[in-house]
CSV table of C-alpha atoms in Angstrom, one decimal:
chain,number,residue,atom,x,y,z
A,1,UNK,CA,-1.0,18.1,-8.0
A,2,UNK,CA,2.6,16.6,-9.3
A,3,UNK,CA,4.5,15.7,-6.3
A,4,UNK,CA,7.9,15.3,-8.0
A,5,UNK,CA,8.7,17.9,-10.5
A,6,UNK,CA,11.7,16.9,-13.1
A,7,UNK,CA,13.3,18.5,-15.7
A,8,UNK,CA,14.9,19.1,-18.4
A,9,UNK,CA,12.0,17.0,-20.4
A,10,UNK,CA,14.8,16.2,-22.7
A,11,UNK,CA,18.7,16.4,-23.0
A,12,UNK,CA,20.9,15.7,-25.8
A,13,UNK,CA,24.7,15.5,-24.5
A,14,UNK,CA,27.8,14.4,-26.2
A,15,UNK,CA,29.6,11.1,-25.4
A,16,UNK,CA,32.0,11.4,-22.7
A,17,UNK,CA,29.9,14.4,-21.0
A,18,UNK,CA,28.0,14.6,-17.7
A,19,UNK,CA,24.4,14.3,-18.2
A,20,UNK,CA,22.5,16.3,-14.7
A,21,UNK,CA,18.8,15.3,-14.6
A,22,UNK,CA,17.0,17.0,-11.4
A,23,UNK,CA,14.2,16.7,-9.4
A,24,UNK,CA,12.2,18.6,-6.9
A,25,UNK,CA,9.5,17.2,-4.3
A,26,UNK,CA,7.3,19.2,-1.7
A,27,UNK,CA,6.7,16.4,1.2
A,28,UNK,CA,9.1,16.2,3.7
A,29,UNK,CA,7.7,12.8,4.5
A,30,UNK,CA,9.4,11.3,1.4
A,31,UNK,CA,12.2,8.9,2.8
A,32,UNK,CA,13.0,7.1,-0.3
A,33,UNK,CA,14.3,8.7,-3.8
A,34,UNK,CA,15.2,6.0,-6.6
A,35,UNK,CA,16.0,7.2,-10.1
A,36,UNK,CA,14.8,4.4,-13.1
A,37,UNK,CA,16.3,3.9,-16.3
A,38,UNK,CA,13.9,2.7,-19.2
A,39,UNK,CA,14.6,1.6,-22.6
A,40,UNK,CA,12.4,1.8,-25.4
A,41,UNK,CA,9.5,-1.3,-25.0
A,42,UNK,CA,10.8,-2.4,-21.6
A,43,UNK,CA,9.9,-1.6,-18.0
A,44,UNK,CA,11.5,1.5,-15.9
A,45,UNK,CA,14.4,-0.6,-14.1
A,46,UNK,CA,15.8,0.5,-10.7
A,47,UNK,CA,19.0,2.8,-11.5
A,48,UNK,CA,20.0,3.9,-8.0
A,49,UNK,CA,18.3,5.4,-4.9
A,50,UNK,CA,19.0,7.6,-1.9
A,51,UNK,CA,17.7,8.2,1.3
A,52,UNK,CA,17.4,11.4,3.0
A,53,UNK,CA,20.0,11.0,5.6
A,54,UNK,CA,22.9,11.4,3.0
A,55,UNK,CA,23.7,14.1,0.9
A,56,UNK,CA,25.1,11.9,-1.9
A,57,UNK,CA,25.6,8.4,-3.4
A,58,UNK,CA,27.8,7.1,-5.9
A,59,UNK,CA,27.4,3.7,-8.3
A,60,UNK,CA,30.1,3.5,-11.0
A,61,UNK,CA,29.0,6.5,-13.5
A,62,UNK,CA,26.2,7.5,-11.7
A,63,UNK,CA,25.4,9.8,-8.5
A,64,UNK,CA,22.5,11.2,-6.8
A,65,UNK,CA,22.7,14.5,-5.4
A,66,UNK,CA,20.3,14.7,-2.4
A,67,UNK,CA,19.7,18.9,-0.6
A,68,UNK,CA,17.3,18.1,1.9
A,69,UNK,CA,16.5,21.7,2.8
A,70,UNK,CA,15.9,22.8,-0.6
A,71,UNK,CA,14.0,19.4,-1.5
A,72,UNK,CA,15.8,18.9,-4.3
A,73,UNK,CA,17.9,16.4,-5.9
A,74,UNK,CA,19.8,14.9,-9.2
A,75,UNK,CA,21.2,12.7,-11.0
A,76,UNK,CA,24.7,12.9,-12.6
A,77,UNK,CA,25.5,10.5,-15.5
A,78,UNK,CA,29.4,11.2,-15.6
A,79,UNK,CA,31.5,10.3,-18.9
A,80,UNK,CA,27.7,9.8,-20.6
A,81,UNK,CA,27.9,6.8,-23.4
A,82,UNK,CA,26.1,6.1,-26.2
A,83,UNK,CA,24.4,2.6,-24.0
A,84,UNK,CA,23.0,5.4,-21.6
A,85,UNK,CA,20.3,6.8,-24.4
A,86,UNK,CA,16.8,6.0,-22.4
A,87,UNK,CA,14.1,7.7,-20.4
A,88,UNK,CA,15.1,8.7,-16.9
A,89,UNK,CA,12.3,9.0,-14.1
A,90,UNK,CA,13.3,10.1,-10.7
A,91,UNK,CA,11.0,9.0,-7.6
A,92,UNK,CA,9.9,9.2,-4.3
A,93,UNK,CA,7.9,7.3,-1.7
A,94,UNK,CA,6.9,7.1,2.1
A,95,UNK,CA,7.0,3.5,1.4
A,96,UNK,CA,3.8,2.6,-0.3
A,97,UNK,CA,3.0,4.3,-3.7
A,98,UNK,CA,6.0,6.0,-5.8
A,99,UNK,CA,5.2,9.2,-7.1
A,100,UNK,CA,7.1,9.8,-10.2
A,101,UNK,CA,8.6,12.9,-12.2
A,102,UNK,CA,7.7,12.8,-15.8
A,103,UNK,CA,10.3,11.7,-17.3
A,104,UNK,CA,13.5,12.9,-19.0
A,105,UNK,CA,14.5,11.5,-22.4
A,106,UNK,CA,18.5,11.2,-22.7
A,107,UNK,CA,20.3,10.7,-25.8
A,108,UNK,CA,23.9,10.7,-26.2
A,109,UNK,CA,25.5,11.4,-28.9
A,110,UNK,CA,28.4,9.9,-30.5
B,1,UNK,CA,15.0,-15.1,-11.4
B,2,UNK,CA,12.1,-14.5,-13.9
B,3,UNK,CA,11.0,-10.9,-13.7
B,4,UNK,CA,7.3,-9.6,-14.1
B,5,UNK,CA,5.7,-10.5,-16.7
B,6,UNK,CA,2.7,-8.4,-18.6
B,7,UNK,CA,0.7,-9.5,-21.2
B,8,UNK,CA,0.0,-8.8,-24.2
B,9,UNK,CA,2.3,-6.3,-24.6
B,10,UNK,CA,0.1,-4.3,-26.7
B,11,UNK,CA,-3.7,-4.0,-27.0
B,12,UNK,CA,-5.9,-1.8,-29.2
B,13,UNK,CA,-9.8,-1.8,-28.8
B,14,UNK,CA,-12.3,0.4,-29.5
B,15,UNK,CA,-14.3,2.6,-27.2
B,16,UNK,CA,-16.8,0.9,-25.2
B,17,UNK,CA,-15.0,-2.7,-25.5
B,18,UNK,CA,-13.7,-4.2,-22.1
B,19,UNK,CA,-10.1,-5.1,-21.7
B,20,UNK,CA,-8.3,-7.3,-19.3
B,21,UNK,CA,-4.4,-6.7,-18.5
B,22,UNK,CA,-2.4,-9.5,-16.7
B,23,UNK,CA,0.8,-9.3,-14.5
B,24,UNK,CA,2.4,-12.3,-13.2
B,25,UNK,CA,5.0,-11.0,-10.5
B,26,UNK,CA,8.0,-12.4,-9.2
B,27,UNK,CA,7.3,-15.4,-7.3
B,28,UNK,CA,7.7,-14.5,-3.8
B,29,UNK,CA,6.5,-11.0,-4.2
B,30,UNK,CA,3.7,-10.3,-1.9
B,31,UNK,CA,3.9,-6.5,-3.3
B,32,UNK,CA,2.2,-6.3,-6.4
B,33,UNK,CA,1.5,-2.4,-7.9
B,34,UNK,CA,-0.4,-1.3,-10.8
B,35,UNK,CA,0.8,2.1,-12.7
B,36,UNK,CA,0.2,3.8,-15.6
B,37,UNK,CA,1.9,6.2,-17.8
B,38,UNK,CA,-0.6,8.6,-20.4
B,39,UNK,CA,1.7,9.7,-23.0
B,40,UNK,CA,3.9,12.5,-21.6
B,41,UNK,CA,2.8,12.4,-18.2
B,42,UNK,CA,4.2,10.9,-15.2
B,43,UNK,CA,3.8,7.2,-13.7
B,44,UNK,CA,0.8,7.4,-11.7
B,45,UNK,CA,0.1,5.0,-9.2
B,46,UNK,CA,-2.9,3.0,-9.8
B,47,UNK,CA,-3.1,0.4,-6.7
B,48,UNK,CA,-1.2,-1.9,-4.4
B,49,UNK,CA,-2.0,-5.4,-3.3
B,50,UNK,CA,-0.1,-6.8,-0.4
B,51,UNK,CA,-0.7,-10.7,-1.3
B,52,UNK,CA,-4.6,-11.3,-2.4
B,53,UNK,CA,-5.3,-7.7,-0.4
B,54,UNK,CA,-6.0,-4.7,-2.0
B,55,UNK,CA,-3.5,-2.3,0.7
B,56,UNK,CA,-4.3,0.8,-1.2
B,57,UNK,CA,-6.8,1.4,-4.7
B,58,UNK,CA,-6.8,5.3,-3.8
B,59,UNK,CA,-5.2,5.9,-7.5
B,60,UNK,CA,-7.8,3.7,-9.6
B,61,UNK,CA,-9.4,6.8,-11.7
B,62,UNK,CA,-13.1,5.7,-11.5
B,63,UNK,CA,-15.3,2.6,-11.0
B,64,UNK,CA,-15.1,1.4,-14.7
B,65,UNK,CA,-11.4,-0.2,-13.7
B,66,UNK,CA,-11.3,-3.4,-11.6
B,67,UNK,CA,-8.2,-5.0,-10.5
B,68,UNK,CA,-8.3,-8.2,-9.0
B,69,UNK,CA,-5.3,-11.0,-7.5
B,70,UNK,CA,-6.2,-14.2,-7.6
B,71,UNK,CA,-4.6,-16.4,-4.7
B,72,UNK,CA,-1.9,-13.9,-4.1
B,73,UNK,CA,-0.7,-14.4,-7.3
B,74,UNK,CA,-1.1,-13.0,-10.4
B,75,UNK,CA,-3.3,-10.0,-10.6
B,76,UNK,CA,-5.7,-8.5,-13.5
B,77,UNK,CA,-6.5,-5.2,-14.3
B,78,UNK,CA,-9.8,-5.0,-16.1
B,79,UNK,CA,-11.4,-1.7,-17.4
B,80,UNK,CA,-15.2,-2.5,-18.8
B,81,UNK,CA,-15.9,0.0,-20.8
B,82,UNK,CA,-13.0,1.5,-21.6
B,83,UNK,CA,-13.0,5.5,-23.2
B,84,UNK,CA,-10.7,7.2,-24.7
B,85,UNK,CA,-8.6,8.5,-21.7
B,86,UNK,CA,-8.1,5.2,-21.0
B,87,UNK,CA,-5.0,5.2,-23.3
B,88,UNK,CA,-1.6,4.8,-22.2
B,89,UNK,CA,1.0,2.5,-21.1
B,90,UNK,CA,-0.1,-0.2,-18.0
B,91,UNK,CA,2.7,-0.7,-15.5
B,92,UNK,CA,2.7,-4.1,-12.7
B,93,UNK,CA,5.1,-3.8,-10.5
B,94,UNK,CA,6.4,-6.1,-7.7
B,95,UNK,CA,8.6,-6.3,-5.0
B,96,UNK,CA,9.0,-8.2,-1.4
B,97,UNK,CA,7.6,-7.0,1.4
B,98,UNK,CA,10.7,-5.7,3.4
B,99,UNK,CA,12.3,-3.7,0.6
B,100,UNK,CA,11.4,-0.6,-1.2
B,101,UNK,CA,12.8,-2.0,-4.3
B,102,UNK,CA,10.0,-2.4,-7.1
B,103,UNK,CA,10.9,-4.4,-10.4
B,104,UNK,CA,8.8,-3.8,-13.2
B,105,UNK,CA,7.3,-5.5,-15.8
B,106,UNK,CA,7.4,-4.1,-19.6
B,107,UNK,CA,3.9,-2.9,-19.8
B,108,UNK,CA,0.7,-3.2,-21.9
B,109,UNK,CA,0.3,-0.3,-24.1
B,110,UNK,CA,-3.6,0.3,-24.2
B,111,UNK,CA,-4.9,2.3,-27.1
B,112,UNK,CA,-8.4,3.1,-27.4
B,113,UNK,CA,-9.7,4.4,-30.7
């Protein structure tokens, strides 16, 4: 059974526009929630994370959206670029194993 | 710092061959995590080892895959003989042991035909 669910499975969204990846999870346990970013031939590389004691976090371009009751959350890619093209997983531990979502492949288009 | 490093990168054997994956962590990374991503799918954890320990192999599909960390070090993954499910792309992760932060390396991407 998939613990994290994510969708869209693929996005295509024009340079300057917001990207919105989301994620849903069934364990309340969960008490970490990183996103990844992964280019093509390279390894998923730590994007941003939340914990569940904030509703939202914000790096530069990038925010998570965190609703703890509906165990859901997202990730918004604001003014989207051309450089942001790659395979977004989002994430979720206890604090030993991650369990993944599937993936979502990005492409932004100039 | 230098980050994890997999090798080789890519591997294709047949069906029955054994294989043997390598992942050289971060120095100072007692964490060290084996994944693997079949096309399409999600990352699915394989196992954890917490220096030379195995904390946690509850993800290794079946008895045909060994993983192994020498010294607390670098590990091997080893799957004798591998089938055709096998396939996919072989994650090593690492991190230290008071943060959730894992850093990956590139990969191996298994095929076997």
């Amino acid at each position: 059974q998939q613990q994290v669910k994510q969708s869209p499975q693929s996005l295509i969204v024009q340079k300057g526009g917001i990207s919105i990846i989301n994620c849903a999870y069934e364990n309340t346990a969960f008490d970490y929630f990183p996103w990844y970013q992964q280019f093509p031939g390279k390894g998923p590389a730590l994007l941003i994370a939340i914990r569940p004691d904030v509703s939202e976090k914000k790096e530069g371009r990038f925010t998570i959206s965190f609703n703890k009751s509906a165990k859901q959350f997202s990730l918004h890619i604001m003014d989207s670029q051309p450089g942001d093209s790659a395979t977004y997983f989002c994430a979720a531990t206890t604090g030993n194993q991650f369990y993944f979502g599937t993936g979502t492949s990005l492409t932004v288009i100039p | 710092e230098a980050g994890v490093t997999q090798f080789p990168s890519h591997s294709v054997i047949e069906k029955g061959q054994t294989v043997t994956l390598r992942c050289d962590p971060i120095s100072g990374h007692d964490n060290l995590y084996w994944y693997r991503r079949v096309m399409g799918k999600e990352i699915k954890f394989l196992l954890h080892f917490v220096k030379e320990s195995k904390q946690d192999e509850s993800g290794m599909p079946n008895n045909r895959f060994l993983a192994e960390r020498t010294g607390g070090t670098y590990s091997t993954l080893k799957v004798q003989p591998a089938e055709l499910e096998d396939s996919g792309v072989y994650f090593c992760a690492s991190s230290r042991l008071d943060t959730y932060g894992y850093t990956f390396g590139s990969g191996t991407r298994l095929t076997v035909v």
